[in-house]
Amino acid sequence: MDHLALLAAFAREGPQGPATRQHRLYACLRWAILGGKIAEGARLPSTRALAEELGMARNSVLYAYEHLAAEGFLVGTRHGTVVVRLGLSPLHGRGTGTAHDAQRPLAPPLARRAAPLQGEQNDTNHLLPLWPGTPALNEFPLAAWRRCMERAWRQTEVPQLGYAPGQGHLRLREAIAQYLRVSRGVRCEAAQVFISDGSQGSLDLCARMLADGGDTAWIENPGYPGARAAFQAADLRLVPIAVDSEGLAPRTVDWHRTPPKLIYITPSHQYPLGAMMSLERRLALLRQAREAGAWLVEDDYDSEFRSDGIPLSAVQGLDAHAPVVYVGTFSKTLFPALRLGFTVVPATLSTAWLGAIATGGMRGRLAEQIALADFIESGQFTLHLRRMRQLYAQRREALQAALKRHLQGVVTVSGGAGGMHLSARLEAPVSDVAVSRAARVQGLGLRPLSPFCLPGTDGSRYNGFVLGYAGMPVERADGLGRHMARVIAEVSRSG
Amino acid sequence: MDHLALLAAFAREGPQGPATRQHRLYACLRWAILGGKIAEGARLPSTRALAEELGMARNSVLYAYEHLAAEGFLVGTRHGTVVVRLGLSPLHGRGTGTAHDAQRPLAPPLARRAAPLQGEQNDTNHLLPLWPGTPALNEFPLAAWRRCMERAWRQTEVPQLGYAPGQGHLRLREAIAQYLRVSRGVRCEAAQVFISDGSQGSLDLCARMLADGGDTAWIENPGYPGARAAFQAADLRLVPIAVDSEGLAPRTVDWHRTPPKLIYITPSHQYPLGAMMSLERRLALLRQAREAGAWLVEDDYDSEFRSDGIPLSAVQGLDAHAPVVYVGTFSKTLFPALRLGFTVVPATLSTAWLGAIATGGMRGRLAEQIALADFIESGQFTLHLRRMRQLYAQRREALQAALKRHLQGVVTVSGGAGGMHLSARLEAPVSDVAVSRAARVQGLGLRPLSPFCLPGTDGSRYNGFVLGYAGMPVERADGLGRHMARVIAEVSRSG
């Protein structure tokens, strides 16, 4: 065994990072054994001899040998320390670029259901102007929030570092229940509120709690891709239901042919088209869902930012026994990195829901929950919402004016009754996906509308863009409108 | 319409909480309409008349009427404001205790797969002495952690409040990769590390990424209930595999009859029996898994706290192309409420994994990740681990001595090579579940071993307890041992 060559090889290829010499020797010898550089059955030099050759302390070599023996790589015999015959084949760790490598079997493939959503792979889109989904971060009262967090951590005591009950901090659930009762007409007590790490977590849980694999889930088409992903991951059978000016519009034939177990709705401000579900439609849906034995999953996205300042009551609150699970998030009302949201279940289900999330749920993060409860109770939450409602109304108007000014006849705008986004359908025969690509290259975030349709359905009717203006300063609207017009024109000409 | 009676009813049953008078009036009228107390088609008094009768400002009544009209409950006609005919049936919101209530259909049931794990419903067990799973919270450097958190929040800038890439903070991934390479022999770069909210989240993800619904997952029997729950929720077919003194012990017939797609192992300190998987078994398992095209999910639970201080290298590191996904958590090494863990995937899978978690993953919580990276880089993490290793060794010895002193011949103890728990098999013919119940009533946490076996398998061979001593001060060992002996004796006599 060429020790020096071995150590040199180790310096090149062995595990990196600061470690004691004895640890590096241990790691080097182990790597050599696994890679077949030291043969099985071979006898290693005595600790004294190796220490002398490498210029190390004998104890260091002893450490390495003992470590390897404890793991099972070496064994002491009366002839000395010997490498255990482990039956290592040439397949273990060689990577020498020989024919052996070609024979090395590849790792198994990922599951079919692991395939990512179409077009969801780009992680930086949300940073582009007009890309929807992110609230006005600059306007968030970060200093006030920081104070709430510091106070919360100072109050945190040792027992609060352990596993908490999965339902979430009581004070926060009470604050949320109160807010929902007063502002959204949701009928709930704290016992019905379950804290989550955001909409995605809530929808994942709903998909698995309310329906079994293979059950039918109705999704709005076009609709929120996050819901689609959650339901697909839970092996639900997705059935796209059309959306009209009053939101989800199921036909009689839908109830008969593909009766649902779960119906996903965004009734306050349909995502992405922006329709508000009428009271008549809400009541009809409740009645039909009940008859069909189906669950409504109400995602109350964008309910807080209506232009006229009049928030609509939730569907959940229209009936004392509504088969509705209500989902909300603080990602849009506070900030996305917070990762806190909630699920409100019917009172009769609280106990069962609690039991089912026993190994999951929000079993920690007490400091953040205390901070958020504080932020809500002190009135800072509703104050912030009020400010944002006014700000978003201004930004919405500015964008609508810019679109009118620069894209009259090119796009038709809808969804302007509130919220954080507008829907803009292309009148011109140019692909929204193509325009989106071109825009991205130029630093403009025009999220295409057609991919919001379930693959296999006719996305051509929904050729356009979903435009988010929450983070768009009013003075930028005109320039963005002009830029958007320019990109569409360029792609139209070249296409 | 008896207005005063209505307001009185509202005061009793309407939505609670502070709200303006005009909002309460709106809510009251809405509740009355939904509940049929105001008939459809009925004409409401003029705003002036109602205001006078209720002693409110006319604008307040106008607010309520406009709100209800915007929602669709009221409509203005030339005869005045009229309640819209919505076709509300007696099923909506009455709750008067009449025969109608009995006809009201119940909410649909929860999904079959929502059924909670047997015996997992009690949320307070983890507070009882000797209940396993919680590290020594009193020993956690809370003040130092608080400083890291405050520093992290002071450094947090506005863009960090938005959606972050799902893989997690780069600095933290680098710190984790470094730690794993040096201390656990895991072969990885930061690109292969994915931050999660703990083991449960990591296992959920593995179950859905590595296997499709209906695929076979091998679990250790007895084994970790959290893994079982994650795999069940992902609709995997669970096959229990026996555990011997070297850990998971699959027989040839297992590979042939029920070939796995996914194999879950806790090789450092099997949970719950405590066996350490020998090197020979690790290599064999790697070889057989590769031949079967299966994934190994290595949960490196308890690798940090071996008595002899020599951590075993991970299975993942034994082979450059191991089909292993390595899962770890900071719940036990730092504190459970932190909710941060990680998944390490083979390099060839990083891109695919990243794409698949696009709508999930750790898309926020940057301050905590920065704080944790800081805590690791500054050496505080390894310092804490070293202190805990010594502390747990002392506590382990104390408990082992107490068990020997008070329960010789009553229980046989194993799993004492390291970690945070011991396994104690009952020699006496008394039910571990019965003893556990009696102990709980007396404030002692003896977690029964038999429920760790998959239902339908023979739990009688594993009649005993899983005892956690991480939070047990040395001086309490003797008393706890004595108490345990007493409870067992009591239940034996009565049973």
PDB file of N, CA and C in Angstrom, chain A residues 16 18 23 26 30 67 71 104-105 108 111-114 116 126 146 153 161 163 178 181-182 209 211-212 234 279 290 295 310-311 313 319 321 332 336-337 355-356 359 365 368, chain B residues 16 18 23 26 30 67 71 92 104-105 108 111-114 116 126 146 153 161 163 178 181-182 200 209 211-212 234 279 290 295 310 313 321 332 336-337 355-356 365 368:
ATOM      1  N   GLN A  16     -14.368  16.771   2.330  1.00  0.00           N
ATOM      2  CA  GLN A  16     -13.751  18.079   2.534  1.00  0.00           C
ATOM      3  C   GLN A  16     -14.003  18.617   3.931  1.00  0.00           C
ATOM      4  N   PRO A  18     -12.943  21.211   7.452  1.00  0.00           N
ATOM      5  CA  PRO A  18     -12.052  21.140   8.603  1.00  0.00           C
ATOM      6  C   PRO A  18     -12.354  19.908   9.426  1.00  0.00           C
ATOM      7  N   HIS A  23      -9.276  12.302  12.238  1.00  0.00           N
ATOM      8  CA  HIS A  23     -10.544  12.075  11.564  1.00  0.00           C
ATOM      9  C   HIS A  23     -10.328  11.959  10.072  1.00  0.00           C
ATOM     10  N   TYR A  26      -8.974   8.570   9.363  1.00  0.00           N
ATOM     11  CA  TYR A  26     -10.072   7.593   9.421  1.00  0.00           C
ATOM     12  C   TYR A  26     -10.868   7.641   8.130  1.00  0.00           C
ATOM     13  N   ARG A  30     -11.165   4.707   5.243  1.00  0.00           N
ATOM     14  CA  ARG A  30     -12.501   4.165   4.952  1.00  0.00           C
ATOM     15  C   ARG A  30     -12.811   4.291   3.458  1.00  0.00           C
ATOM     16  N   HIS A  67     -11.942   3.472  15.308  1.00  0.00           N
ATOM     17  CA  HIS A  67     -13.179   3.938  14.670  1.00  0.00           C
ATOM     18  C   HIS A  67     -13.599   2.972  13.567  1.00  0.00           C
ATOM     19  N   GLU A  71     -16.923   0.340  13.423  1.00  0.00           N
ATOM     20  CA  GLU A  71     -17.896   0.315  12.330  1.00  0.00           C
ATOM     21  C   GLU A  71     -17.954  -1.034  11.634  1.00  0.00           C
ATOM     22  N   ARG A 104     -22.659   0.200 -13.888  1.00  0.00           N
ATOM     23  CA  ARG A 104     -23.281   0.588 -12.627  1.00  0.00           C
ATOM     24  C   ARG A 104     -24.750   0.973 -12.864  1.00  0.00           C
ATOM     25  N   PRO A 105     -25.628   0.311 -12.152  1.00  0.00           N
ATOM     26  CA  PRO A 105     -27.048   0.609 -12.379  1.00  0.00           C
ATOM     27  C   PRO A 105     -27.377   2.025 -11.902  1.00  0.00           C
ATOM     28  N   PRO A 108     -33.065   4.384  -9.119  1.00  0.00           N
ATOM     29  CA  PRO A 108     -34.422   4.191  -9.625  1.00  0.00           C
ATOM     30  C   PRO A 108     -35.034   5.544 -10.017  1.00  0.00           C
ATOM     31  N   ALA A 111     -41.125   8.801  -8.754  1.00  0.00           N
ATOM     32  CA  ALA A 111     -42.489   8.332  -8.977  1.00  0.00           C
ATOM     33  C   ALA A 111     -43.134   9.120 -10.120  1.00  0.00           C
ATOM     34  N   ARG A 112     -44.087   8.523 -10.768  1.00  0.00           N
ATOM     35  CA  ARG A 112     -44.824   9.232 -11.813  1.00  0.00           C
ATOM     36  C   ARG A 112     -45.477  10.479 -11.231  1.00  0.00           C
ATOM     37  N   ARG A 113     -46.014  10.341 -10.034  1.00  0.00           N
ATOM     38  CA  ARG A 113     -46.725  11.474  -9.450  1.00  0.00           C
ATOM     39  C   ARG A 113     -45.788  12.582  -8.981  1.00  0.00           C
ATOM     40  N   ALA A 114     -44.483  12.357  -9.103  1.00  0.00           N
ATOM     41  CA  ALA A 114     -43.524  13.387  -8.708  1.00  0.00           C
ATOM     42  C   ALA A 114     -43.319  14.421  -9.804  1.00  0.00           C
ATOM     43  N   PRO A 116     -43.282  17.449 -12.011  1.00  0.00           N
ATOM     44  CA  PRO A 116     -43.657  18.809 -11.629  1.00  0.00           C
ATOM     45  C   PRO A 116     -44.767  19.357 -12.519  1.00  0.00           C
ATOM     46  N   HIS A 126     -41.436  35.482  -9.774  1.00  0.00           N
ATOM     47  CA  HIS A 126     -42.198  36.330  -8.856  1.00  0.00           C
ATOM     48  C   HIS A 126     -41.489  37.648  -8.559  1.00  0.00           C
ATOM     49  N   ARG A 146     -40.821  43.031  13.600  1.00  0.00           N
ATOM     50  CA  ARG A 146     -39.592  42.642  14.269  1.00  0.00           C
ATOM     51  C   ARG A 146     -39.758  42.793  15.784  1.00  0.00           C
ATOM     52  N   TRP A 153     -39.980  36.077  21.401  1.00  0.00           N
ATOM     53  CA  TRP A 153     -38.836  35.242  21.781  1.00  0.00           C
ATOM     54  C   TRP A 153     -38.414  35.508  23.221  1.00  0.00           C
ATOM     55  N   LEU A 161     -40.365  25.074  23.881  1.00  0.00           N
ATOM     56  CA  LEU A 161     -39.425  24.594  22.883  1.00  0.00           C
ATOM     57  C   LEU A 161     -39.765  23.166  22.452  1.00  0.00           C
ATOM     58  N   TYR A 163     -42.590  19.767  21.802  1.00  0.00           N
ATOM     59  CA  TYR A 163     -43.684  19.494  20.860  1.00  0.00           C
ATOM     60  C   TYR A 163     -44.973  20.106  21.397  1.00  0.00           C
ATOM     61  N   GLN A 178     -61.895  35.314  15.875  1.00  0.00           N
ATOM     62  CA  GLN A 178     -62.532  36.613  16.085  1.00  0.00           C
ATOM     63  C   GLN A 178     -62.535  37.431  14.791  1.00  0.00           C
ATOM     64  N   ARG A 181     -64.932  35.943  12.239  1.00  0.00           N
ATOM     65  CA  ARG A 181     -66.342  36.138  12.579  1.00  0.00           C
ATOM     66  C   ARG A 181     -66.782  37.534  12.220  1.00  0.00           C
ATOM     67  N   VAL A 182     -65.997  38.501  12.627  1.00  0.00           N
ATOM     68  CA  VAL A 182     -66.374  39.897  12.429  1.00  0.00           C
ATOM     69  C   VAL A 182     -66.231  40.331  10.978  1.00  0.00           C
ATOM     70  N   MET A 209     -57.774  14.589   3.858  1.00  0.00           N
ATOM     71  CA  MET A 209     -58.726  14.348   4.935  1.00  0.00           C
ATOM     72  C   MET A 209     -60.163  14.192   4.418  1.00  0.00           C
ATOM     73  N   ALA A 211     -61.124  13.433   1.139  1.00  0.00           N
ATOM     74  CA  ALA A 211     -61.338  12.536   0.004  1.00  0.00           C
ATOM     75  C   ALA A 211     -60.272  11.445  -0.015  1.00  0.00           C
ATOM     76  N   ASP A 212     -60.658  10.284  -0.545  1.00  0.00           N
ATOM     77  CA  ASP A 212     -59.704   9.181  -0.668  1.00  0.00           C
ATOM     78  C   ASP A 212     -59.097   9.184  -2.069  1.00  0.00           C
ATOM     79  N   ALA A 234     -52.473  14.111  -3.922  1.00  0.00           N
ATOM     80  CA  ALA A 234     -53.281  13.260  -3.050  1.00  0.00           C
ATOM     81  C   ALA A 234     -54.046  12.226  -3.857  1.00  0.00           C
ATOM     82  N   LEU A 279     -74.367  35.748  -4.574  1.00  0.00           N
ATOM     83  CA  LEU A 279     -75.014  35.113  -3.432  1.00  0.00           C
ATOM     84  C   LEU A 279     -75.881  33.957  -3.904  1.00  0.00           C
ATOM     85  N   ARG A 290     -74.451  19.782  -0.718  1.00  0.00           N
ATOM     86  CA  ARG A 290     -75.023  18.983   0.358  1.00  0.00           C
ATOM     87  C   ARG A 290     -75.762  17.776  -0.200  1.00  0.00           C
ATOM     88  N   TRP A 295     -67.832  17.967  -0.260  1.00  0.00           N
ATOM     89  CA  TRP A 295     -67.226  19.004   0.566  1.00  0.00           C
ATOM     90  C   TRP A 295     -66.886  20.201  -0.313  1.00  0.00           C
ATOM     91  N   ILE A 310     -66.287  46.668   0.809  1.00  0.00           N
ATOM     92  CA  ILE A 310     -67.285  45.799   1.422  1.00  0.00           C
ATOM     93  C   ILE A 310     -66.896  44.347   1.199  1.00  0.00           C
ATOM     94  N   PRO A 311     -66.336  43.729   2.232  1.00  0.00           N
ATOM     95  CA  PRO A 311     -65.945  42.328   2.052  1.00  0.00           C
ATOM     96  C   PRO A 311     -67.194  41.455   2.035  1.00  0.00           C
ATOM     97  N   SER A 313     -69.369  38.157   2.716  1.00  0.00           N
ATOM     98  CA  SER A 313     -69.343  37.094   3.714  1.00  0.00           C
ATOM     99  C   SER A 313     -68.916  35.805   3.042  1.00  0.00           C
ATOM    100  N   ASP A 319     -74.558  29.273   6.209  1.00  0.00           N
ATOM    101  CA  ASP A 319     -75.377  28.177   6.699  1.00  0.00           C
ATOM    102  C   ASP A 319     -74.677  27.603   7.929  1.00  0.00           C
ATOM    103  N   HIS A 321     -74.730  24.756   9.048  1.00  0.00           N
ATOM    104  CA  HIS A 321     -74.236  23.383   8.894  1.00  0.00           C
ATOM    105  C   HIS A 321     -73.643  23.176   7.513  1.00  0.00           C
ATOM    106  N   LYS A 332     -50.473  36.613   1.761  1.00  0.00           N
ATOM    107  CA  LYS A 332     -50.821  37.781   0.963  1.00  0.00           C
ATOM    108  C   LYS A 332     -51.180  38.982   1.825  1.00  0.00           C
ATOM    109  N   PRO A 336     -45.238  36.545   2.401  1.00  0.00           N
ATOM    110  CA  PRO A 336     -45.131  35.122   2.046  1.00  0.00           C
ATOM    111  C   PRO A 336     -44.139  34.334   2.892  1.00  0.00           C
ATOM    112  N   ALA A 337     -43.046  34.943   3.306  1.00  0.00           N
ATOM    113  CA  ALA A 337     -42.022  34.185   4.033  1.00  0.00           C
ATOM    114  C   ALA A 337     -42.479  33.784   5.434  1.00  0.00           C
ATOM    115  N   GLY A 355     -57.516  14.524  15.817  1.00  0.00           N
ATOM    116  CA  GLY A 355     -56.932  13.196  15.931  1.00  0.00           C
ATOM    117  C   GLY A 355     -56.140  12.819  14.697  1.00  0.00           C
ATOM    118  N   ALA A 356     -56.661  13.207  13.543  1.00  0.00           N
ATOM    119  CA  ALA A 356     -56.012  12.815  12.298  1.00  0.00           C
ATOM    120  C   ALA A 356     -54.709  13.557  12.037  1.00  0.00           C
ATOM    121  N   THR A 359     -49.802  13.350  14.099  1.00  0.00           N
ATOM    122  CA  THR A 359     -48.357  13.356  13.839  1.00  0.00           C
ATOM    123  C   THR A 359     -47.956  14.504  12.919  1.00  0.00           C
ATOM    124  N   ARG A 365     -43.074  26.243  16.441  1.00  0.00           N
ATOM    125  CA  ARG A 365     -43.090  27.622  15.942  1.00  0.00           C
ATOM    126  C   ARG A 365     -43.972  28.515  16.813  1.00  0.00           C
ATOM    127  N   GLU A 368     -43.428  32.544  16.587  1.00  0.00           N
ATOM    128  CA  GLU A 368     -44.090  33.232  15.478  1.00  0.00           C
ATOM    129  C   GLU A 368     -45.590  33.338  15.723  1.00  0.00           C
TER     130      GLU A 368
ATOM    131  N   GLN B  16     -70.099  37.438  17.436  1.00  0.00           N
ATOM    132  CA  GLN B  16     -69.587  38.147  18.603  1.00  0.00           C
ATOM    133  C   GLN B  16     -68.494  39.135  18.238  1.00  0.00           C
ATOM    134  N   PRO B  18     -66.047  42.829  19.007  1.00  0.00           N
ATOM    135  CA  PRO B  18     -66.169  44.275  18.799  1.00  0.00           C
ATOM    136  C   PRO B  18     -66.390  44.581  17.325  1.00  0.00           C
ATOM    137  N   HIS B  23     -71.942  47.692  11.467  1.00  0.00           N
ATOM    138  CA  HIS B  23     -71.562  46.343  11.071  1.00  0.00           C
ATOM    139  C   HIS B  23     -72.422  45.316  11.791  1.00  0.00           C
ATOM    140  N   TYR B  26     -75.757  45.214  10.079  1.00  0.00           N
ATOM    141  CA  TYR B  26     -75.612  44.446   8.834  1.00  0.00           C
ATOM    142  C   TYR B  26     -75.623  42.949   9.160  1.00  0.00           C
ATOM    143  N   ARG B  30     -78.497  40.191   8.116  1.00  0.00           N
ATOM    144  CA  ARG B  30     -78.099  39.064   7.272  1.00  0.00           C
ATOM    145  C   ARG B  30     -78.459  37.749   7.948  1.00  0.00           C
ATOM    146  N   HIS B  67     -74.448  47.271   2.065  1.00  0.00           N
ATOM    147  CA  HIS B  67     -73.624  46.072   2.202  1.00  0.00           C
ATOM    148  C   HIS B  67     -74.433  44.848   1.789  1.00  0.00           C
ATOM    149  N   GLU B  71     -74.005  42.342  -1.596  1.00  0.00           N
ATOM    150  CA  GLU B  71     -73.856  40.884  -1.517  1.00  0.00           C
ATOM    151  C   GLU B  71     -74.970  40.153  -2.252  1.00  0.00           C
ATOM    152  N   HIS B  92     -81.677  26.197   6.006  1.00  0.00           N
ATOM    153  CA  HIS B  92     -80.611  27.173   6.213  1.00  0.00           C
ATOM    154  C   HIS B  92     -80.648  27.820   7.580  1.00  0.00           C
ATOM    155  N   ARG B 104     -82.039  17.556   8.762  1.00  0.00           N
ATOM    156  CA  ARG B 104     -80.886  18.200   8.158  1.00  0.00           C
ATOM    157  C   ARG B 104     -79.802  17.178   7.893  1.00  0.00           C
ATOM    158  N   PRO B 105     -79.338  17.096   6.668  1.00  0.00           N
ATOM    159  CA  PRO B 105     -78.317  16.087   6.381  1.00  0.00           C
ATOM    160  C   PRO B 105     -77.010  16.438   7.103  1.00  0.00           C
ATOM    161  N   PRO B 108     -70.633  15.397   5.167  1.00  0.00           N
ATOM    162  CA  PRO B 108     -70.087  14.132   4.677  1.00  0.00           C
ATOM    163  C   PRO B 108     -69.019  13.618   5.634  1.00  0.00           C
ATOM    164  N   ALA B 111     -62.471  11.229   4.915  1.00  0.00           N
ATOM    165  CA  ALA B 111     -61.969  10.152   4.070  1.00  0.00           C
ATOM    166  C   ALA B 111     -61.537   8.969   4.934  1.00  0.00           C
ATOM    167  N   ARG B 112     -61.560   7.796   4.362  1.00  0.00           N
ATOM    168  CA  ARG B 112     -61.098   6.608   5.090  1.00  0.00           C
ATOM    169  C   ARG B 112     -59.643   6.801   5.505  1.00  0.00           C
ATOM    170  N   ARG B 113     -58.858   7.372   4.591  1.00  0.00           N
ATOM    171  CA  ARG B 113     -57.437   7.526   4.906  1.00  0.00           C
ATOM    172  C   ARG B 113     -57.164   8.608   5.939  1.00  0.00           C
ATOM    173  N   ALA B 114     -58.226   9.290   6.375  1.00  0.00           N
ATOM    174  CA  ALA B 114     -58.025  10.312   7.397  1.00  0.00           C
ATOM    175  C   ALA B 114     -57.975   9.719   8.801  1.00  0.00           C
ATOM    176  N   PRO B 116     -57.046   8.415  12.176  1.00  0.00           N
ATOM    177  CA  PRO B 116     -55.793   8.646  12.886  1.00  0.00           C
ATOM    178  C   PRO B 116     -55.094   7.342  13.237  1.00  0.00           C
ATOM    179  N   HIS B 126     -46.089  13.542  25.851  1.00  0.00           N
ATOM    180  CA  HIS B 126     -44.670  13.872  25.744  1.00  0.00           C
ATOM    181  C   HIS B 126     -44.186  14.709  26.934  1.00  0.00           C
ATOM    182  N   ARG B 146     -31.711  32.877  21.008  1.00  0.00           N
ATOM    183  CA  ARG B 146     -32.473  34.126  20.918  1.00  0.00           C
ATOM    184  C   ARG B 146     -31.621  35.211  20.256  1.00  0.00           C
ATOM    185  N   TRP B 153     -33.271  38.587  12.370  1.00  0.00           N
ATOM    186  CA  TRP B 153     -34.368  39.485  12.022  1.00  0.00           C
ATOM    187  C   TRP B 153     -33.865  40.897  11.728  1.00  0.00           C
ATOM    188  N   LEU B 161     -38.807  38.916   2.515  1.00  0.00           N
ATOM    189  CA  LEU B 161     -40.154  38.663   3.024  1.00  0.00           C
ATOM    190  C   LEU B 161     -41.000  37.944   1.973  1.00  0.00           C
ATOM    191  N   TYR B 163     -41.570  35.256  -1.560  1.00  0.00           N
ATOM    192  CA  TYR B 163     -41.414  33.823  -1.806  1.00  0.00           C
ATOM    193  C   TYR B 163     -39.956  33.516  -2.132  1.00  0.00           C
ATOM    194  N   GLN B 178     -21.773  20.551   4.987  1.00  0.00           N
ATOM    195  CA  GLN B 178     -20.461  20.469   5.609  1.00  0.00           C
ATOM    196  C   GLN B 178     -20.506  19.574   6.845  1.00  0.00           C
ATOM    197  N   ARG B 181     -20.961  15.927   5.859  1.00  0.00           N
ATOM    198  CA  ARG B 181     -19.782  15.326   5.254  1.00  0.00           C
ATOM    199  C   ARG B 181     -18.780  14.941   6.331  1.00  0.00           C
ATOM    200  N   VAL B 182     -18.525  15.877   7.222  1.00  0.00           N
ATOM    201  CA  VAL B 182     -17.480  15.653   8.213  1.00  0.00           C
ATOM    202  C   VAL B 182     -17.925  14.675   9.300  1.00  0.00           C
ATOM    203  N   GLN B 200     -41.267  14.706   9.597  1.00  0.00           N
ATOM    204  CA  GLN B 200     -42.563  14.343   9.038  1.00  0.00           C
ATOM    205  C   GLN B 200     -42.716  14.891   7.635  1.00  0.00           C
ATOM    206  N   MET B 209     -42.547  11.310  -3.655  1.00  0.00           N
ATOM    207  CA  MET B 209     -41.604  11.515  -4.757  1.00  0.00           C
ATOM    208  C   MET B 209     -40.996  10.202  -5.233  1.00  0.00           C
ATOM    209  N   ALA B 211     -42.251   6.988  -4.703  1.00  0.00           N
ATOM    210  CA  ALA B 211     -43.153   5.867  -4.954  1.00  0.00           C
ATOM    211  C   ALA B 211     -44.532   6.373  -5.339  1.00  0.00           C
ATOM    212  N   ASP B 212     -45.234   5.599  -6.142  1.00  0.00           N
ATOM    213  CA  ASP B 212     -46.593   5.959  -6.523  1.00  0.00           C
ATOM    214  C   ASP B 212     -47.598   5.255  -5.617  1.00  0.00           C
ATOM    215  N   ALA B 234     -49.673   8.570   1.893  1.00  0.00           N
ATOM    216  CA  ALA B 234     -49.293   8.624   0.486  1.00  0.00           C
ATOM    217  C   ALA B 234     -49.788   7.395  -0.264  1.00  0.00           C
ATOM    218  N   LEU B 279     -22.149  -2.966   9.595  1.00  0.00           N
ATOM    219  CA  LEU B 279     -21.632  -2.579   8.292  1.00  0.00           C
ATOM    220  C   LEU B 279     -21.998  -3.619   7.244  1.00  0.00           C
ATOM    221  N   ARG B 290     -30.386  -2.001  -4.608  1.00  0.00           N
ATOM    222  CA  ARG B 290     -30.047  -1.617  -5.973  1.00  0.00           C
ATOM    223  C   ARG B 290     -30.566  -2.657  -6.973  1.00  0.00           C
ATOM    224  N   TRP B 295     -35.633   2.276  -3.422  1.00  0.00           N
ATOM    225  CA  TRP B 295     -35.034   3.417  -2.741  1.00  0.00           C
ATOM    226  C   TRP B 295     -34.891   3.099  -1.254  1.00  0.00           C
ATOM    227  N   ILE B 310     -18.310   7.538  18.943  1.00  0.00           N
ATOM    228  CA  ILE B 310     -17.913   7.285  17.558  1.00  0.00           C
ATOM    229  C   ILE B 310     -19.165   7.186  16.699  1.00  0.00           C
ATOM    230  N   SER B 313     -20.774   6.058  10.153  1.00  0.00           N
ATOM    231  CA  SER B 313     -21.036   6.726   8.884  1.00  0.00           C
ATOM    232  C   SER B 313     -22.403   6.321   8.379  1.00  0.00           C
ATOM    233  N   HIS B 321     -22.888   5.966  -5.465  1.00  0.00           N
ATOM    234  CA  HIS B 321     -24.135   5.995  -6.234  1.00  0.00           C
ATOM    235  C   HIS B 321     -25.242   5.278  -5.488  1.00  0.00           C
ATOM    236  N   LYS B 332     -34.508  16.932  17.458  1.00  0.00           N
ATOM    237  CA  LYS B 332     -33.902  16.241  18.594  1.00  0.00           C
ATOM    238  C   LYS B 332     -32.555  16.845  18.976  1.00  0.00           C
ATOM    239  N   PRO B 336     -37.698  20.698  19.355  1.00  0.00           N
ATOM    240  CA  PRO B 336     -38.797  20.308  18.470  1.00  0.00           C
ATOM    241  C   PRO B 336     -39.590  21.481  17.886  1.00  0.00           C
ATOM    242  N   ALA B 337     -39.743  22.559  18.630  1.00  0.00           N
ATOM    243  CA  ALA B 337     -40.574  23.670  18.142  1.00  0.00           C
ATOM    244  C   ALA B 337     -39.919  24.413  16.980  1.00  0.00           C
ATOM    245  N   GLY B 355     -37.626  20.725  -9.199  1.00  0.00           N
ATOM    246  CA  GLY B 355     -38.789  21.006 -10.017  1.00  0.00           C
ATOM    247  C   GLY B 355     -40.074  20.489  -9.388  1.00  0.00           C
ATOM    248  N   ALA B 356     -39.983  19.335  -8.767  1.00  0.00           N
ATOM    249  CA  ALA B 356     -41.191  18.734  -8.215  1.00  0.00           C
ATOM    250  C   ALA B 356     -41.684  19.433  -6.963  1.00  0.00           C
ATOM    251  N   ARG B 365     -39.508  31.617   5.756  1.00  0.00           N
ATOM    252  CA  ARG B 365     -38.845  31.393   7.045  1.00  0.00           C
ATOM    253  C   ARG B 365     -37.348  31.637   6.932  1.00  0.00           C
ATOM    254  N   GLU B 368     -35.287  32.283  10.393  1.00  0.00           N
ATOM    255  CA  GLU B 368     -34.894  31.092  11.166  1.00  0.00           C
ATOM    256  C   GLU B 368     -33.743  30.363  10.488  1.00  0.00           C
TER     257      GLU B 368
END
